[in-house]
């Protein structure tokens, strides 16, 4: 879900043409959940092949990625590693929400209420080893590089941008600011047209809020993150005022409350995350024949649609390069 900062941070609008030739590190988990939630039938049922395997994520990866590649973007997908021990409560909470949503989805289907069914279906999306493995398989056939992080994918992607291996992180969550990513692109992998892209620059955000990165992290901890519940009654605007007037420790002492965990441990999640520094980034030519086998023969996709997506990645134009051009 990410930290709720929309009340204090206003992203800039950006044109897709401004990303021509830019390397973008895509938060894979964030993106796959988008595809699993949105690429569904009218009643909320996910796309499946004739074996009953979910294919919504494969549809999203191929069609959305081919579209941004055609526009000149050089994507790298970054996958989550092992969840932090501090995230266990949030993981359990999300699992319970998904299970409850699935029950309501099935009940609505039985009652023939498609609108309600779809609403709850989008909340029931879940990741699985099959989803991850098949996503990586498709990316490999597309010639798109991916990086496996040790921990949080957002932290890994943020490191890659800070290290100069990518221009920006693509994620819907503001957490990448906390992990120190200099630049973030929002809405890049959402369905629909690429007309609603948003851009955040860490330096500008901190200047506008008149905060240091450490203070921004403290605001997040007060509001609540994936790793802690936050302080009851404290939203982003209130947290901002508190951070400017006193230290987090002073405020907690004054209010005789705590964050459930040591503040330094929580800060270190964002300031010193576990990073995989031994990664190799390389774009390869699209394997058209194998993509056709994987998508059409194994997973029952339309041959014409797959061919059209492949052509987007193969066809260079006057201003953009194909993946083959990047490879050579």
Tab-separated table of C-alpha atoms in Angstrom:
chain	number	residue	atom	x	y	z
A	1	UNK	CA	0.000	0.000	0.000
A	2	UNK	CA	2.773	2.430	0.862
A	3	UNK	CA	2.829	5.466	3.110
A	4	UNK	CA	-0.056	7.939	2.713
A	5	UNK	CA	1.619	11.162	1.597
A	6	UNK	CA	-0.843	12.465	-0.986
A	7	UNK	CA	-1.953	15.309	1.331
A	8	UNK	CA	1.528	16.836	1.520
A	9	UNK	CA	3.208	15.876	-1.759
A	10	UNK	CA	2.082	17.054	-5.191
A	11	UNK	CA	3.700	15.229	-8.129
A	12	UNK	CA	4.499	17.066	-11.343
A	13	UNK	CA	2.940	16.057	-14.646
A	14	UNK	CA	5.372	14.564	-17.136
A	15	UNK	CA	5.091	13.613	-20.816
A	16	UNK	CA	6.017	10.106	-21.927
A	17	UNK	CA	8.329	11.648	-24.545
A	18	UNK	CA	10.518	12.925	-21.709
A	19	UNK	CA	11.347	9.304	-20.866
A	20	UNK	CA	12.703	8.516	-24.323
A	21	UNK	CA	15.958	6.601	-23.852
A	22	UNK	CA	15.645	6.619	-20.043
A	23	UNK	CA	16.310	3.481	-17.985
A	24	UNK	CA	13.428	2.954	-15.554
A	25	UNK	CA	13.580	0.496	-12.638
A	26	UNK	CA	10.044	-0.877	-12.279
A	27	UNK	CA	8.808	-2.052	-8.888
A	28	UNK	CA	7.671	-5.537	-9.984
A	29	UNK	CA	5.450	-6.385	-6.999
A	30	UNK	CA	3.635	-3.058	-7.171
A	31	UNK	CA	3.127	-3.500	-10.918
A	32	UNK	CA	2.068	-7.151	-10.833
A	33	UNK	CA	-0.609	-6.383	-8.247
A	34	UNK	CA	-1.907	-3.669	-10.580
A	35	UNK	CA	-2.183	-6.194	-13.414
A	36	UNK	CA	-3.720	-8.903	-11.231
A	37	UNK	CA	-6.298	-6.425	-9.936
A	38	UNK	CA	-7.212	-4.642	-13.157
A	39	UNK	CA	-6.826	-7.230	-15.943
A	40	UNK	CA	-10.014	-9.157	-15.250
A	41	UNK	CA	-13.284	-10.110	-16.845
A	42	UNK	CA	-16.477	-8.126	-16.265
A	43	UNK	CA	-17.455	-10.148	-13.192
A	44	UNK	CA	-13.977	-9.839	-11.692
A	45	UNK	CA	-12.743	-13.272	-12.716
A	46	UNK	CA	-9.045	-13.109	-13.651
A	47	UNK	CA	-7.852	-14.169	-17.085
A	48	UNK	CA	-6.909	-17.850	-17.166
A	49	UNK	CA	-5.646	-20.389	-19.689
A	50	UNK	CA	-7.389	-23.715	-20.411
A	51	UNK	CA	-5.492	-25.294	-17.504
A	52	UNK	CA	-6.920	-22.778	-15.050
A	53	UNK	CA	-3.656	-20.863	-14.584
A	54	UNK	CA	-4.066	-17.125	-14.002
A	55	UNK	CA	-2.695	-15.114	-16.942
A	56	UNK	CA	-3.755	-11.565	-16.053
A	57	UNK	CA	-0.194	-10.677	-15.057
A	58	UNK	CA	1.230	-12.052	-18.315
A	59	UNK	CA	-1.214	-9.956	-20.304
A	60	UNK	CA	-0.261	-6.851	-18.342
A	61	UNK	CA	3.483	-7.424	-18.610
A	62	UNK	CA	3.473	-8.052	-22.357
A	63	UNK	CA	1.060	-5.381	-23.529
A	64	UNK	CA	2.007	-2.613	-21.092
A	65	UNK	CA	5.747	-3.205	-21.318
A	66	UNK	CA	5.690	-3.370	-25.113
A	67	UNK	CA	3.829	-0.050	-25.159
A	68	UNK	CA	6.383	1.787	-23.040
A	69	UNK	CA	9.271	0.160	-24.941
A	70	UNK	CA	7.747	1.459	-28.164
A	71	UNK	CA	7.837	4.931	-26.578
A	72	UNK	CA	11.572	4.621	-25.939
A	73	UNK	CA	11.612	3.540	-22.279
A	74	UNK	CA	14.276	1.020	-21.232
A	75	UNK	CA	12.629	-0.986	-18.417
A	76	UNK	CA	14.204	-3.105	-15.698
A	77	UNK	CA	11.871	-5.056	-13.415
A	78	UNK	CA	12.922	-5.356	-9.763
A	79	UNK	CA	11.465	-8.222	-7.714
A	80	UNK	CA	10.990	-8.413	-3.947
A	81	UNK	CA	13.104	-10.734	-1.868
A	82	UNK	CA	12.302	-11.970	1.621
A	83	UNK	CA	9.837	-9.717	3.508
A	84	UNK	CA	11.233	-7.867	6.511
A	85	UNK	CA	10.459	-9.351	9.916
A	86	UNK	CA	8.920	-5.982	10.749
A	87	UNK	CA	6.393	-6.503	7.953
A	88	UNK	CA	4.835	-9.689	9.339
A	89	UNK	CA	1.805	-7.962	10.846
A	90	UNK	CA	1.103	-6.073	7.612
A	91	UNK	CA	1.474	-9.256	5.549
A	92	UNK	CA	-1.036	-11.050	7.806
A	93	UNK	CA	-3.405	-8.082	7.674
A	94	UNK	CA	-3.315	-8.018	3.863
A	95	UNK	CA	-3.824	-11.777	3.684
A	96	UNK	CA	-6.932	-11.462	5.853
A	97	UNK	CA	-8.246	-8.630	3.683
A	98	UNK	CA	-7.733	-10.699	0.520
A	99	UNK	CA	-9.424	-13.748	2.023
A	100	UNK	CA	-12.421	-11.720	3.166
A	101	UNK	CA	-12.652	-9.993	-0.228
A	102	UNK	CA	-12.562	-13.371	-1.988
A	103	UNK	CA	-15.499	-14.606	0.090
A	104	UNK	CA	-17.529	-11.487	-0.742
A	105	UNK	CA	-16.555	-11.766	-4.422
A	106	UNK	CA	-17.789	-15.364	-4.651
A	107	UNK	CA	-20.985	-14.498	-2.770
A	108	UNK	CA	-21.691	-11.646	-5.205
A	109	UNK	CA	-21.073	-13.991	-8.149
A	110	UNK	CA	-23.610	-16.448	-6.733
A	111	UNK	CA	-26.112	-13.598	-6.454
A	112	UNK	CA	-25.417	-12.439	-10.016
A	113	UNK	CA	-24.191	-9.009	-8.875
A	114	UNK	CA	-21.307	-8.410	-11.306
A	115	UNK	CA	-20.583	-4.846	-10.195
A	116	UNK	CA	-20.106	-5.846	-6.558
A	117	UNK	CA	-18.265	-8.991	-7.608
A	118	UNK	CA	-15.678	-7.052	-9.577
A	119	UNK	CA	-15.182	-4.566	-6.714
A	120	UNK	CA	-14.258	-7.310	-4.273
A	121	UNK	CA	-12.399	-9.369	-6.880
A	122	UNK	CA	-9.816	-6.619	-7.373
A	123	UNK	CA	-9.085	-6.726	-3.643
A	124	UNK	CA	-8.550	-10.489	-3.627
A	125	UNK	CA	-5.439	-10.505	-5.850
A	126	UNK	CA	-2.587	-12.539	-4.431
A	127	UNK	CA	1.013	-13.209	-5.401
A	128	UNK	CA	2.287	-16.771	-5.742
A	129	UNK	CA	5.494	-18.514	-6.836
A	130	UNK	CA	3.773	-19.270	-10.150
A	131	UNK	CA	3.002	-15.572	-10.703
A	132	UNK	CA	6.604	-14.586	-9.990
A	133	UNK	CA	8.219	-17.381	-11.988
A	134	UNK	CA	6.009	-16.982	-15.048
A	135	UNK	CA	6.560	-13.207	-14.987
A	136	UNK	CA	10.324	-13.667	-14.988
A	137	UNK	CA	10.036	-16.250	-17.779
A	138	UNK	CA	8.093	-13.837	-19.986
A	139	UNK	CA	10.464	-10.935	-19.281
A	140	UNK	CA	13.396	-13.152	-20.219
A	141	UNK	CA	11.759	-14.033	-23.553
A	142	UNK	CA	11.042	-10.342	-24.148
A	143	UNK	CA	14.699	-9.504	-23.599
A	144	UNK	CA	13.830	-7.335	-20.594
A	145	UNK	CA	16.318	-7.491	-17.687
A	146	UNK	CA	15.152	-8.074	-14.130
A	147	UNK	CA	16.901	-7.861	-10.770
A	148	UNK	CA	16.153	-10.031	-7.757
A	149	UNK	CA	16.449	-8.045	-4.549
A	150	UNK	CA	17.334	-9.517	-1.161
A	151	UNK	CA	14.584	-7.589	0.588
A	152	UNK	CA	12.241	-4.794	-0.484
A	153	UNK	CA	12.093	-4.316	-4.256
A	154	UNK	CA	11.472	-0.589	-3.757
A	155	UNK	CA	14.685	-0.301	-1.757
A	156	UNK	CA	16.620	-2.169	-4.447
A	157	UNK	CA	15.180	-0.052	-7.249
A	158	UNK	CA	15.883	3.140	-5.286
A	159	UNK	CA	19.499	2.056	-4.811
A	160	UNK	CA	19.834	1.422	-8.543
A	161	UNK	CA	18.652	4.952	-9.317
A	162	UNK	CA	20.880	6.497	-6.653
A	163	UNK	CA	23.765	4.424	-8.020
A	164	UNK	CA	23.223	5.727	-11.546
A	165	UNK	CA	22.086	2.391	-13.040
A	166	UNK	CA	18.578	3.702	-13.716
A	167	UNK	CA	17.081	7.159	-14.199
A	168	UNK	CA	13.992	6.710	-12.016
A	169	UNK	CA	11.891	4.159	-10.139
A	170	UNK	CA	8.429	3.408	-11.504
A	171	UNK	CA	6.082	2.781	-8.563
A	172	UNK	CA	2.745	3.989	-7.251
A	173	UNK	CA	4.070	4.147	-3.690
A	174	UNK	CA	5.769	7.114	-2.059
A	175	UNK	CA	7.996	4.729	-0.112
A	176	UNK	CA	10.733	5.083	-2.739
A	177	UNK	CA	11.300	8.624	-1.456
A	178	UNK	CA	11.969	7.160	1.996
A	179	UNK	CA	14.384	4.639	0.483
A	180	UNK	CA	16.253	7.544	-1.118
A	181	UNK	CA	15.348	7.296	-4.793
A	182	UNK	CA	16.276	10.634	-6.430
A	183	UNK	CA	13.451	10.291	-8.987
A	184	UNK	CA	10.101	8.482	-9.143
A	185	UNK	CA	7.608	8.007	-11.984
A	186	UNK	CA	3.999	7.196	-11.127
A	187	UNK	CA	1.308	5.685	-13.409
A	188	UNK	CA	3.794	4.299	-15.947
A	189	UNK	CA	2.427	0.768	-15.828
A	190	UNK	CA	-1.236	1.553	-15.204
A	191	UNK	CA	-3.697	0.525	-17.901
A	192	UNK	CA	-4.957	3.134	-20.341
A	193	UNK	CA	-3.143	5.932	-22.095
A	194	UNK	CA	0.208	7.305	-20.970
A	195	UNK	CA	-1.239	10.779	-20.487
A	196	UNK	CA	-1.313	10.822	-16.690
A	197	UNK	CA	2.316	10.259	-15.807
A	198	UNK	CA	3.526	11.894	-12.611
A	199	UNK	CA	7.071	12.765	-11.588
A	200	UNK	CA	8.628	13.210	-8.159
A	201	UNK	CA	12.127	14.375	-7.392
A	202	UNK	CA	13.353	13.733	-3.854
A	203	UNK	CA	15.413	16.923	-3.640
A	204	UNK	CA	12.451	19.088	-4.705
A	205	UNK	CA	10.077	17.310	-2.328
A	206	UNK	CA	12.392	17.873	0.628
A	207	UNK	CA	12.946	21.520	-0.328
A	208	UNK	CA	9.213	22.192	-0.674
A	209	UNK	CA	8.429	20.514	2.644
A	210	UNK	CA	11.493	22.070	4.304
A	211	UNK	CA	12.518	18.688	5.688
A	212	UNK	CA	15.547	16.450	5.649
A	213	UNK	CA	15.150	12.889	4.406
A	214	UNK	CA	15.387	11.659	8.008
A	215	UNK	CA	12.549	13.977	8.995
A	216	UNK	CA	10.463	12.753	6.051
A	217	UNK	CA	11.002	9.211	7.298
A	218	UNK	CA	9.856	10.298	10.762
A	219	UNK	CA	6.682	11.782	9.267
A	220	UNK	CA	6.061	8.448	7.553
A	221	UNK	CA	6.586	6.547	10.802
A	222	UNK	CA	4.028	8.761	12.519
A	223	UNK	CA	1.521	8.319	9.696
A	224	UNK	CA	2.155	4.577	9.435
A	225	UNK	CA	4.133	2.461	6.980
A	226	UNK	CA	4.163	-1.168	5.873
A	227	UNK	CA	6.386	-1.781	8.896
A	228	UNK	CA	4.502	0.021	11.673
A	229	UNK	CA	0.987	1.162	12.505
A	230	UNK	CA	1.819	4.810	13.134
A	231	UNK	CA	0.274	7.077	15.749
A	232	UNK	CA	-3.497	7.209	16.050
A	233	UNK	CA	-4.890	10.514	14.851
A	234	UNK	CA	-1.708	11.641	13.111
A	235	UNK	CA	-1.999	12.148	9.364
A	236	UNK	CA	0.554	13.504	6.929
A	237	UNK	CA	-0.192	17.188	7.584
A	238	UNK	CA	-0.043	16.769	11.363
A	239	UNK	CA	3.081	14.641	11.096
A	240	UNK	CA	4.713	17.356	8.999
A	241	UNK	CA	4.036	19.981	11.679
A	242	UNK	CA	5.373	17.715	14.411
A	243	UNK	CA	8.564	16.932	12.475
A	244	UNK	CA	9.259	20.647	12.038
A	245	UNK	CA	8.678	21.524	15.685
A	246	UNK	CA	10.347	18.675	17.572
A	247	UNK	CA	12.123	15.354	17.214
A	248	UNK	CA	10.114	12.168	16.909
A	249	UNK	CA	11.517	10.895	20.210
A	250	UNK	CA	10.501	14.093	21.999
A	251	UNK	CA	6.974	13.887	20.637
A	252	UNK	CA	6.572	10.239	21.588
A	253	UNK	CA	7.816	10.994	25.112
A	254	UNK	CA	5.534	14.006	25.434
A	255	UNK	CA	2.472	11.986	24.354
A	256	UNK	CA	3.550	8.944	26.356
A	257	UNK	CA	3.214	6.681	23.336
A	258	UNK	CA	5.420	4.673	21.007
A	259	UNK	CA	5.543	3.153	17.527
A	260	UNK	CA	5.477	-0.438	18.697
A	261	UNK	CA	9.115	-0.867	17.667
A	262	UNK	CA	12.313	1.053	18.350
A	263	UNK	CA	12.442	4.221	16.241
A	264	UNK	CA	16.029	3.550	15.161
A	265	UNK	CA	15.119	0.068	13.930
A	266	UNK	CA	12.278	1.517	11.892
A	267	UNK	CA	14.439	4.297	10.468
A	268	UNK	CA	17.105	1.787	9.485
A	269	UNK	CA	14.613	-0.103	7.331
A	270	UNK	CA	14.678	2.902	5.015
A	271	UNK	CA	18.178	4.231	5.620
A	272	UNK	CA	20.106	0.945	5.561
A	273	UNK	CA	18.083	-1.678	3.662
A	274	UNK	CA	19.615	-4.952	2.530
A	275	UNK	CA	20.702	-4.440	-1.084
A	276	UNK	CA	21.776	-6.829	-3.814
A	277	UNK	CA	24.740	-5.040	-5.381
A	278	UNK	CA	25.756	-7.949	-7.592
A	279	UNK	CA	23.316	-7.538	-10.469
A	280	UNK	CA	23.812	-7.537	-14.223
A	281	UNK	CA	21.676	-5.357	-16.483
A	282	UNK	CA	21.478	-6.366	-20.125
A	283	UNK	CA	18.750	-5.998	-22.746
A	284	UNK	CA	18.509	-8.849	-25.242
A	285	UNK	CA	16.689	-9.280	-28.561
A	286	UNK	CA	13.067	-10.380	-28.372
A	287	UNK	CA	12.700	-14.145	-28.778
A	288	UNK	CA	9.637	-14.023	-31.016
A	289	UNK	CA	9.333	-17.777	-31.563
A	290	UNK	CA	9.556	-18.651	-27.881
A	291	UNK	CA	7.152	-15.861	-26.862
A	292	UNK	CA	4.600	-17.264	-29.304
A	293	UNK	CA	5.009	-20.737	-27.812
A	294	UNK	CA	4.843	-19.473	-24.229
A	295	UNK	CA	1.897	-17.108	-24.674
A	296	UNK	CA	-0.168	-18.766	-27.417
A	297	UNK	CA	0.518	-22.494	-27.096
A	298	UNK	CA	1.016	-22.738	-23.337
A	299	UNK	CA	-1.294	-19.957	-22.143
A	300	UNK	CA	-3.892	-19.635	-24.944
A	301	UNK	CA	-3.343	-16.001	-25.933
A	302	UNK	CA	-4.405	-14.705	-29.345
A	303	UNK	CA	-1.617	-15.054	-31.876
A	304	UNK	CA	-2.467	-11.771	-33.608
A	305	UNK	CA	-2.346	-9.774	-30.366
A	306	UNK	CA	0.950	-11.310	-29.299
A	307	UNK	CA	2.477	-10.605	-32.699
A	308	UNK	CA	1.317	-6.990	-32.485
A	309	UNK	CA	2.962	-6.592	-29.059
A	310	UNK	CA	6.203	-8.162	-30.282
A	311	UNK	CA	6.303	-5.792	-33.253
A	312	UNK	CA	6.156	-2.835	-30.876
A	313	UNK	CA	9.397	-4.007	-29.298
A	314	UNK	CA	11.076	-4.791	-32.613
A	315	UNK	CA	10.122	-1.685	-34.567
A	316	UNK	CA	12.416	1.359	-34.172
A	317	UNK	CA	11.235	4.777	-35.319
A	318	UNK	CA	12.896	8.112	-35.864
A	319	UNK	CA	13.226	8.994	-32.183
A	320	UNK	CA	13.108	5.676	-30.332
A	321	UNK	CA	15.241	2.543	-30.360
A	322	UNK	CA	14.081	-1.064	-30.352
A	323	UNK	CA	15.383	-3.491	-27.747
A	324	UNK	CA	17.544	-4.995	-30.500
A	325	UNK	CA	19.186	-1.587	-31.006
A	326	UNK	CA	19.877	-1.288	-27.266
A	327	UNK	CA	21.337	-4.792	-27.290
A	328	UNK	CA	23.730	-4.013	-30.146
